[in-house]
Amino acid sequence: MQFGTKAIHAGQEPDPSTGAIMTPIYQTSTYVQAAPGDHKGYEYARTQNPTRTALEANLAALENGKFGFCFGSGMAAIDAVAKLLNPGDEVISTNDLYGGSYRIFTKVFQRYGIKFTFTDLSNLDNLSSLITPKTKMIWVETPTNPMLSIIDIKAIGEKIKGKEIWFVVDNTFATPYLQNPLDLGADIVVHSLTKYIGGHSDVVMGAVICSDDAIAEQIKFLQNACGAVPGPNDAFLVLRGIKTLHVRMDRHCENGARVAAFLKTHPKIENVYFPGFETHPNHAVAKAQMRGFGGMISFSLKGNSYDEALKVLTRTHYFALAESLGGVESLIGHPASMTHASIPKEEREKTGVVDSLIRLSVGIEDAEDLIEDLRQALA
Ligand SMILES: *Cc1c(COP(=O)(O)O)cnc(C)c1O
């Protein structure tokens, strides 16, 4: 089955009781049993819910995985994966990381005796020297946020083959339409479904997808034991969003490329970060592991002035100033003060998150209007 067909059909059968073509919102907390333990596969809605089950099966199919698990947010999904670890374990992570992931690692899991090292994994020489017998997990985001660096998933997979190290990829930016980390050697994929997969800025949810039975068993246990599950209404909204994921992503990619090309020629702009540029340092890796370059772009201004950046951020009309990304509408953000405010300034600047850096989530409006909007904001 090809991607678009999976997006629309995987995990979803007409409702057995009525034939409803759309999976109903099973708004129930429990299920009646004929005799103790004699039930239809559903006992209690923290453990299982049919609307969530459909979504979990759909997500597993999209990522070419065997198992999918949904959580109340992307952070709750990340929390569950980090809970595979034990005190004393070590994690090697990308340094240019979603602010919330950096925060949960350093402010929560570090307190429980887990050690995190943040490094630039777009240069793999950094990896071998950091692996110790205590290394239990490698955590990668690619494209990275907000610098849009590309990390070679396959190369990392090969480097740690045979070692007892879980290889996790946060695939939120690329989406399963553009990149499938499990096919490239990752063990676990996490998503913030809040972003492209939901796609309509109307729900917060996360997911974990894997193919290994033992990992799946542990994630399922954590999902039920810790209980950060989404409700059926939200599962329905994400299922609905997914049906157009492939169509939306094509348009995000097309608009992203056009906006990036415009920014690149603008006299006030210092750097444009976009993996679709042939001049991007990891363009070859992006081309090999992704089917398109997405709609995320960052750029910095000549002179690196926060005040000048503020003018651009507040003058756009179609690009709304807001946290988040991946919705049908275009967003503009300031990583240093918004999504990455929880990362200390010196850490932030080391990775390129300077005061004039602006991040765009290019939506699926008409590219001409988006370019005109940026042109007047930059004037
Ligand atoms: C938003 C985001 C998260 C966190 O997801 P929430 O749904 O906001 O909890 C994690 N990783 C990345 C890359 C994100 O963009």
mmCIF file with all atom_site columns, C-alpha atoms in Angstrom, residues 36-197:
data_model
loop_
_atom_site.group_PDB
_atom_site.id
_atom_site.type_symbol
_atom_site.label_atom_id
_atom_site.label_alt_id
_atom_site.label_comp_id
_atom_site.label_asym_id
_atom_site.label_entity_id
_atom_site.label_seq_id
_atom_site.pdbx_PDB_ins_code
_atom_site.Cartn_x
_atom_site.Cartn_y
_atom_site.Cartn_z
_atom_site.occupancy
_atom_site.B_iso_or_equiv
_atom_site.pdbx_formal_charge
_atom_site.auth_seq_id
_atom_site.auth_comp_id
_atom_site.auth_asym_id
_atom_site.auth_atom_id
_atom_site.pdbx_PDB_model_num
ATOM 1   C CA . PRO A 1 36  ? -15.095 -11.215 34.806 1.00 0.00 ? 36  PRO A CA 1
ATOM 2   C CA . GLY A 1 37  ? -12.337 -11.153 32.156 1.00 0.00 ? 37  GLY A CA 1
ATOM 3   C CA . ASP A 1 38  ? -14.792 -11.993 29.368 1.00 0.00 ? 38  ASP A CA 1
ATOM 4   C CA . HIS A 1 39  ? -14.686 -8.838  27.219 1.00 0.00 ? 39  HIS A CA 1
ATOM 5   C CA . LYS A 1 40  ? -14.203 -7.669  23.634 1.00 0.00 ? 40  LYS A CA 1
ATOM 6   C CA . GLY A 1 41  ? -10.574 -6.573  24.036 1.00 0.00 ? 41  GLY A CA 1
ATOM 7   C CA . TYR A 1 42  ? -11.470 -3.378  25.870 1.00 0.00 ? 42  TYR A CA 1
ATOM 8   C CA . GLU A 1 43  ? -11.574 -3.130  29.667 1.00 0.00 ? 43  GLU A CA 1
ATOM 9   C CA . TYR A 1 44  ? -10.855 0.412   30.766 1.00 0.00 ? 44  TYR A CA 1
ATOM 10  C CA . ALA A 1 45  ? -10.220 3.474   28.596 1.00 0.00 ? 45  ALA A CA 1
ATOM 11  C CA . ARG A 1 46  ? -6.785  4.396   29.966 1.00 0.00 ? 46  ARG A CA 1
ATOM 12  C CA . THR A 1 47  ? -5.648  0.991   28.745 1.00 0.00 ? 47  THR A CA 1
ATOM 13  C CA . GLN A 1 48  ? -7.546  0.840   25.438 1.00 0.00 ? 48  GLN A CA 1
ATOM 14  C CA . ASN A 1 49  ? -9.973  2.995   23.475 1.00 0.00 ? 49  ASN A CA 1
ATOM 15  C CA . PRO A 1 50  ? -11.144 2.070   19.952 1.00 0.00 ? 50  PRO A CA 1
ATOM 16  C CA . THR A 1 51  ? -10.700 5.597   18.523 1.00 0.00 ? 51  THR A CA 1
ATOM 17  C CA . ARG A 1 52  ? -7.155  5.649   19.878 1.00 0.00 ? 52  ARG A CA 1
ATOM 18  C CA . THR A 1 53  ? -6.518  2.097   18.641 1.00 0.00 ? 53  THR A CA 1
ATOM 19  C CA . ALA A 1 54  ? -7.406  3.132   15.087 1.00 0.00 ? 54  ALA A CA 1
ATOM 20  C CA . LEU A 1 55  ? -5.022  6.083   15.280 1.00 0.00 ? 55  LEU A CA 1
ATOM 21  C CA . GLU A 1 56  ? -2.231  3.984   16.781 1.00 0.00 ? 56  GLU A CA 1
ATOM 22  C CA . ALA A 1 57  ? -2.526  1.388   14.015 1.00 0.00 ? 57  ALA A CA 1
ATOM 23  C CA . ASN A 1 58  ? -2.587  4.124   11.391 1.00 0.00 ? 58  ASN A CA 1
ATOM 24  C CA . LEU A 1 59  ? 0.561   5.795   12.759 1.00 0.00 ? 59  LEU A CA 1
ATOM 25  C CA . ALA A 1 60  ? 2.397   2.468   12.950 1.00 0.00 ? 60  ALA A CA 1
ATOM 26  C CA . ALA A 1 61  ? 1.555   1.861   9.275  1.00 0.00 ? 61  ALA A CA 1
ATOM 27  C CA . LEU A 1 62  ? 2.725   5.324   8.210  1.00 0.00 ? 62  LEU A CA 1
ATOM 28  C CA . GLU A 1 63  ? 6.091   4.822   9.931  1.00 0.00 ? 63  GLU A CA 1
ATOM 29  C CA . ASN A 1 64  ? 6.481   1.245   8.610  1.00 0.00 ? 64  ASN A CA 1
ATOM 30  C CA . GLY A 1 65  ? 6.459   0.100   12.239 1.00 0.00 ? 65  GLY A CA 1
ATOM 31  C CA . LYS A 1 66  ? 4.611   -2.715  13.979 1.00 0.00 ? 66  LYS A CA 1
ATOM 32  C CA . PHE A 1 67  ? 3.352   -0.806  17.026 1.00 0.00 ? 67  PHE A CA 1
ATOM 33  C CA . GLY A 1 68  ? 2.015   2.671   17.695 1.00 0.00 ? 68  GLY A CA 1
ATOM 34  C CA . PHE A 1 69  ? 1.198   4.274   21.056 1.00 0.00 ? 69  PHE A CA 1
ATOM 35  C CA . CYS A 1 70  ? -0.454  7.643   21.560 1.00 0.00 ? 70  CYS A CA 1
ATOM 36  C CA . PHE A 1 71  ? 0.123   10.053  24.434 1.00 0.00 ? 71  PHE A CA 1
ATOM 37  C CA . GLY A 1 72  ? -1.486  13.237  25.677 1.00 0.00 ? 72  GLY A CA 1
ATOM 38  C CA . SER A 1 73  ? 1.280   15.370  24.123 1.00 0.00 ? 73  SER A CA 1
ATOM 39  C CA . GLY A 1 74  ? 4.589   15.040  22.310 1.00 0.00 ? 74  GLY A CA 1
ATOM 40  C CA . MET A 1 75  ? 6.289   15.649  25.657 1.00 0.00 ? 75  MET A CA 1
ATOM 41  C CA . ALA A 1 76  ? 4.312   12.809  27.258 1.00 0.00 ? 76  ALA A CA 1
ATOM 42  C CA . ALA A 1 77  ? 5.542   10.519  24.449 1.00 0.00 ? 77  ALA A CA 1
ATOM 43  C CA . ILE A 1 78  ? 9.131   11.660  25.042 1.00 0.00 ? 78  ILE A CA 1
ATOM 44  C CA . ASP A 1 79  ? 8.636   11.156  28.790 1.00 0.00 ? 79  ASP A CA 1
ATOM 45  C CA . ALA A 1 80  ? 7.541   7.547   28.204 1.00 0.00 ? 80  ALA A CA 1
ATOM 46  C CA . VAL A 1 81  ? 10.576  6.788   26.041 1.00 0.00 ? 81  VAL A CA 1
ATOM 47  C CA . ALA A 1 82  ? 12.962  8.349   28.571 1.00 0.00 ? 82  ALA A CA 1
ATOM 48  C CA . LYS A 1 83  ? 11.381  6.151   31.248 1.00 0.00 ? 83  LYS A CA 1
ATOM 49  C CA . LEU A 1 84  ? 12.916  3.116   29.511 1.00 0.00 ? 84  LEU A CA 1
ATOM 50  C CA . LEU A 1 85  ? 16.136  4.304   31.195 1.00 0.00 ? 85  LEU A CA 1
ATOM 51  C CA . ASN A 1 86  ? 17.491  3.542   34.651 1.00 0.00 ? 86  ASN A CA 1
ATOM 52  C CA . PRO A 1 87  ? 19.639  5.596   37.035 1.00 0.00 ? 87  PRO A CA 1
ATOM 53  C CA . GLY A 1 88  ? 23.263  5.533   35.858 1.00 0.00 ? 88  GLY A CA 1
ATOM 54  C CA . ASP A 1 89  ? 22.356  5.262   32.185 1.00 0.00 ? 89  ASP A CA 1
ATOM 55  C CA . GLU A 1 90  ? 23.775  7.754   29.715 1.00 0.00 ? 90  GLU A CA 1
ATOM 56  C CA . VAL A 1 91  ? 22.112  9.400   26.723 1.00 0.00 ? 91  VAL A CA 1
ATOM 57  C CA . ILE A 1 92  ? 23.807  11.100  23.798 1.00 0.00 ? 92  ILE A CA 1
ATOM 58  C CA . SER A 1 93  ? 21.598  13.686  22.150 1.00 0.00 ? 93  SER A CA 1
ATOM 59  C CA . THR A 1 94  ? 21.750  16.299  19.422 1.00 0.00 ? 94  THR A CA 1
ATOM 60  C CA . ASN A 1 95  ? 22.592  19.732  20.801 1.00 0.00 ? 95  ASN A CA 1
ATOM 61  C CA . ASP A 1 96  ? 20.184  21.607  18.551 1.00 0.00 ? 96  ASP A CA 1
ATOM 62  C CA . LEU A 1 97  ? 17.103  20.179  20.162 1.00 0.00 ? 97  LEU A CA 1
ATOM 63  C CA . TYR A 1 98  ? 13.458  21.054  20.759 1.00 0.00 ? 98  TYR A CA 1
ATOM 64  C CA . GLY A 1 99  ? 13.499  23.228  23.903 1.00 0.00 ? 99  GLY A CA 1
ATOM 65  C CA . GLY A 1 100 ? 10.983  21.059  25.739 1.00 0.00 ? 100 GLY A CA 1
ATOM 66  C CA . SER A 1 101 ? 13.076  17.931  25.148 1.00 0.00 ? 101 SER A CA 1
ATOM 67  C CA . TYR A 1 102 ? 16.171  19.692  26.460 1.00 0.00 ? 102 TYR A CA 1
ATOM 68  C CA . ARG A 1 103 ? 14.156  20.811  29.498 1.00 0.00 ? 103 ARG A CA 1
ATOM 69  C CA . ILE A 1 104 ? 12.720  17.396  30.390 1.00 0.00 ? 104 ILE A CA 1
ATOM 70  C CA . PHE A 1 105 ? 16.151  15.770  29.996 1.00 0.00 ? 105 PHE A CA 1
ATOM 71  C CA . THR A 1 106 ? 18.093  18.296  32.050 1.00 0.00 ? 106 THR A CA 1
ATOM 72  C CA . LYS A 1 107 ? 15.471  19.368  34.589 1.00 0.00 ? 107 LYS A CA 1
ATOM 73  C CA . VAL A 1 108 ? 13.580  16.109  35.150 1.00 0.00 ? 108 VAL A CA 1
ATOM 74  C CA . PHE A 1 109 ? 15.487  12.972  34.141 1.00 0.00 ? 109 PHE A CA 1
ATOM 75  C CA . GLN A 1 110 ? 18.881  14.291  35.198 1.00 0.00 ? 110 GLN A CA 1
ATOM 76  C CA . ARG A 1 111 ? 17.445  14.467  38.743 1.00 0.00 ? 111 ARG A CA 1
ATOM 77  C CA . TYR A 1 112 ? 16.841  10.716  38.564 1.00 0.00 ? 112 TYR A CA 1
ATOM 78  C CA . GLY A 1 113 ? 20.496  10.014  37.862 1.00 0.00 ? 113 GLY A CA 1
ATOM 79  C CA . ILE A 1 114 ? 20.432  9.792   34.079 1.00 0.00 ? 114 ILE A CA 1
ATOM 80  C CA . LYS A 1 115 ? 23.244  11.608  32.303 1.00 0.00 ? 115 LYS A CA 1
ATOM 81  C CA . PHE A 1 116 ? 22.735  13.556  29.085 1.00 0.00 ? 116 PHE A CA 1
ATOM 82  C CA . THR A 1 117 ? 25.425  14.716  26.685 1.00 0.00 ? 117 THR A CA 1
ATOM 83  C CA . PHE A 1 118 ? 24.471  17.162  23.944 1.00 0.00 ? 118 PHE A CA 1
ATOM 84  C CA . THR A 1 119 ? 26.604  17.249  20.824 1.00 0.00 ? 119 THR A CA 1
ATOM 85  C CA . ASP A 1 120 ? 26.563  18.102  17.147 1.00 0.00 ? 120 ASP A CA 1
ATOM 86  C CA . LEU A 1 121 ? 25.623  14.794  15.560 1.00 0.00 ? 121 LEU A CA 1
ATOM 87  C CA . SER A 1 122 ? 25.712  16.190  12.025 1.00 0.00 ? 122 SER A CA 1
ATOM 88  C CA . ASN A 1 123 ? 29.434  15.465  12.470 1.00 0.00 ? 123 ASN A CA 1
ATOM 89  C CA . LEU A 1 124 ? 29.639  11.778  13.365 1.00 0.00 ? 124 LEU A CA 1
ATOM 90  C CA . ASP A 1 125 ? 33.235  11.961  14.549 1.00 0.00 ? 125 ASP A CA 1
ATOM 91  C CA . ASN A 1 126 ? 31.659  13.325  17.718 1.00 0.00 ? 126 ASN A CA 1
ATOM 92  C CA . LEU A 1 127 ? 29.759  10.125  18.380 1.00 0.00 ? 127 LEU A CA 1
ATOM 93  C CA . SER A 1 128 ? 32.300  7.336   18.814 1.00 0.00 ? 128 SER A CA 1
ATOM 94  C CA . SER A 1 129 ? 34.348  9.196   21.418 1.00 0.00 ? 129 SER A CA 1
ATOM 95  C CA . LEU A 1 130 ? 31.227  9.817   23.532 1.00 0.00 ? 130 LEU A CA 1
ATOM 96  C CA . ILE A 1 131 ? 29.907  6.255   23.642 1.00 0.00 ? 131 ILE A CA 1
ATOM 97  C CA . THR A 1 132 ? 30.699  4.546   26.946 1.00 0.00 ? 132 THR A CA 1
ATOM 98  C CA . PRO A 1 133 ? 29.563  1.186   28.357 1.00 0.00 ? 133 PRO A CA 1
ATOM 99  C CA . LYS A 1 134 ? 26.824  3.174   30.132 1.00 0.00 ? 134 LYS A CA 1
ATOM 100 C CA . THR A 1 135 ? 25.410  4.674   26.943 1.00 0.00 ? 135 THR A CA 1
ATOM 101 C CA . LYS A 1 136 ? 21.878  3.319   26.628 1.00 0.00 ? 136 LYS A CA 1
ATOM 102 C CA . MET A 1 137 ? 20.203  5.728   24.247 1.00 0.00 ? 137 MET A CA 1
ATOM 103 C CA . ILE A 1 138 ? 20.965  8.001   21.311 1.00 0.00 ? 138 ILE A CA 1
ATOM 104 C CA . TRP A 1 139 ? 18.419  10.756  20.772 1.00 0.00 ? 139 TRP A CA 1
ATOM 105 C CA . VAL A 1 140 ? 18.232  12.492  17.427 1.00 0.00 ? 140 VAL A CA 1
ATOM 106 C CA . GLU A 1 141 ? 16.050  15.142  15.875 1.00 0.00 ? 141 GLU A CA 1
ATOM 107 C CA . THR A 1 142 ? 16.481  15.674  12.139 1.00 0.00 ? 142 THR A CA 1
ATOM 108 C CA . PRO A 1 143 ? 15.957  18.184  10.627 1.00 0.00 ? 143 PRO A CA 1
ATOM 109 C CA . THR A 1 144 ? 17.042  19.898  13.831 1.00 0.00 ? 144 THR A CA 1
ATOM 110 C CA . ASN A 1 145 ? 15.122  22.676  15.470 1.00 0.00 ? 145 ASN A CA 1
ATOM 111 C CA . PRO A 1 146 ? 15.580  25.526  14.662 1.00 0.00 ? 146 PRO A CA 1
ATOM 112 C CA . MET A 1 147 ? 18.837  25.325  12.677 1.00 0.00 ? 147 MET A CA 1
ATOM 113 C CA . LEU A 1 148 ? 17.575  22.740  10.166 1.00 0.00 ? 148 LEU A CA 1
ATOM 114 C CA . SER A 1 149 ? 20.754  20.686  10.311 1.00 0.00 ? 149 SER A CA 1
ATOM 115 C CA . ILE A 1 150 ? 20.465  17.175  8.936  1.00 0.00 ? 150 ILE A CA 1
ATOM 116 C CA . ILE A 1 151 ? 21.732  14.135  10.789 1.00 0.00 ? 151 ILE A CA 1
ATOM 117 C CA . ASP A 1 152 ? 22.553  10.920  8.976  1.00 0.00 ? 152 ASP A CA 1
ATOM 118 C CA . ILE A 1 153 ? 20.186  8.383   10.556 1.00 0.00 ? 153 ILE A CA 1
ATOM 119 C CA . LYS A 1 154 ? 21.536  5.406   8.642  1.00 0.00 ? 154 LYS A CA 1
ATOM 120 C CA . ALA A 1 155 ? 25.155  6.196   9.526  1.00 0.00 ? 155 ALA A CA 1
ATOM 121 C CA . ILE A 1 156 ? 24.316  6.368   13.252 1.00 0.00 ? 156 ILE A CA 1
ATOM 122 C CA . GLY A 1 157 ? 22.369  3.122   13.013 1.00 0.00 ? 157 GLY A CA 1
ATOM 123 C CA . GLU A 1 158 ? 25.381  1.415   11.454 1.00 0.00 ? 158 GLU A CA 1
ATOM 124 C CA . LYS A 1 159 ? 27.780  2.861   14.026 1.00 0.00 ? 159 LYS A CA 1
ATOM 125 C CA . ILE A 1 160 ? 25.847  1.417   16.975 1.00 0.00 ? 160 ILE A CA 1
ATOM 126 C CA . LYS A 1 161 ? 24.750  -1.839  15.362 1.00 0.00 ? 161 LYS A CA 1
ATOM 127 C CA . GLY A 1 162 ? 25.121  -4.762  17.761 1.00 0.00 ? 162 GLY A CA 1
ATOM 128 C CA . LYS A 1 163 ? 25.407  -2.480  20.785 1.00 0.00 ? 163 LYS A CA 1
ATOM 129 C CA . GLU A 1 164 ? 22.646  -2.436  23.388 1.00 0.00 ? 164 GLU A CA 1
ATOM 130 C CA . ILE A 1 165 ? 21.735  1.162   22.670 1.00 0.00 ? 165 ILE A CA 1
ATOM 131 C CA . TRP A 1 166 ? 18.230  2.364   21.846 1.00 0.00 ? 166 TRP A CA 1
ATOM 132 C CA . PHE A 1 167 ? 18.281  4.683   18.861 1.00 0.00 ? 167 PHE A CA 1
ATOM 133 C CA . VAL A 1 168 ? 15.445  7.210   19.055 1.00 0.00 ? 168 VAL A CA 1
ATOM 134 C CA . VAL A 1 169 ? 14.480  9.681   16.338 1.00 0.00 ? 169 VAL A CA 1
ATOM 135 C CA . ASP A 1 170 ? 12.061  12.544  16.961 1.00 0.00 ? 170 ASP A CA 1
ATOM 136 C CA . ASN A 1 171 ? 10.496  12.662  13.493 1.00 0.00 ? 171 ASN A CA 1
ATOM 137 C CA . THR A 1 172 ? 8.162   15.601  14.152 1.00 0.00 ? 172 THR A CA 1
ATOM 138 C CA . PHE A 1 173 ? 9.790   17.973  11.643 1.00 0.00 ? 173 PHE A CA 1
ATOM 139 C CA . ALA A 1 174 ? 10.065  15.534  8.746  1.00 0.00 ? 174 ALA A CA 1
ATOM 140 C CA . THR A 1 175 ? 6.838   13.544  9.279  1.00 0.00 ? 175 THR A CA 1
ATOM 141 C CA . PRO A 1 176 ? 6.540   9.943   8.053  1.00 0.00 ? 176 PRO A CA 1
ATOM 142 C CA . TYR A 1 177 ? 5.678   11.277  4.597  1.00 0.00 ? 177 TYR A CA 1
ATOM 143 C CA . LEU A 1 178 ? 9.184   12.659  4.148  1.00 0.00 ? 178 LEU A CA 1
ATOM 144 C CA . GLN A 1 179 ? 11.276  10.282  6.272  1.00 0.00 ? 179 GLN A CA 1
ATOM 145 C CA . ASN A 1 180 ? 10.912  6.865   7.933  1.00 0.00 ? 180 ASN A CA 1
ATOM 146 C CA . PRO A 1 181 ? 13.626  6.465   10.611 1.00 0.00 ? 181 PRO A CA 1
ATOM 147 C CA . LEU A 1 182 ? 12.733  2.826   11.409 1.00 0.00 ? 182 LEU A CA 1
ATOM 148 C CA . ASP A 1 183 ? 13.656  1.912   7.810  1.00 0.00 ? 183 ASP A CA 1
ATOM 149 C CA . LEU A 1 184 ? 16.994  3.674   8.289  1.00 0.00 ? 184 LEU A CA 1
ATOM 150 C CA . GLY A 1 185 ? 18.021  1.843   11.464 1.00 0.00 ? 185 GLY A CA 1
ATOM 151 C CA . ALA A 1 186 ? 16.251  3.657   14.314 1.00 0.00 ? 186 ALA A CA 1
ATOM 152 C CA . ASP A 1 187 ? 14.572  1.571   17.047 1.00 0.00 ? 187 ASP A CA 1
ATOM 153 C CA . ILE A 1 188 ? 12.009  4.107   18.195 1.00 0.00 ? 188 ILE A CA 1
ATOM 154 C CA . VAL A 1 189 ? 10.279  7.048   16.517 1.00 0.00 ? 189 VAL A CA 1
ATOM 155 C CA . VAL A 1 190 ? 8.574   9.775   18.519 1.00 0.00 ? 190 VAL A CA 1
ATOM 156 C CA . HIS A 1 191 ? 6.220   12.430  17.208 1.00 0.00 ? 191 HIS A CA 1
ATOM 157 C CA . SER A 1 192 ? 4.508   15.515  18.386 1.00 0.00 ? 192 SER A CA 1
ATOM 158 C CA . LEU A 1 193 ? 1.233   14.924  16.542 1.00 0.00 ? 193 LEU A CA 1
ATOM 159 C CA . THR A 1 194 ? 0.410   18.524  17.461 1.00 0.00 ? 194 THR A CA 1
ATOM 160 C CA . LYS A 1 195 ? 2.450   19.636  14.463 1.00 0.00 ? 195 LYS A CA 1
ATOM 161 C CA . TYR A 1 196 ? 2.256   18.381  10.849 1.00 0.00 ? 196 TYR A CA 1
ATOM 162 C CA . ILE A 1 197 ? 0.495   15.098  11.547 1.00 0.00 ? 197 ILE A CA 1
#
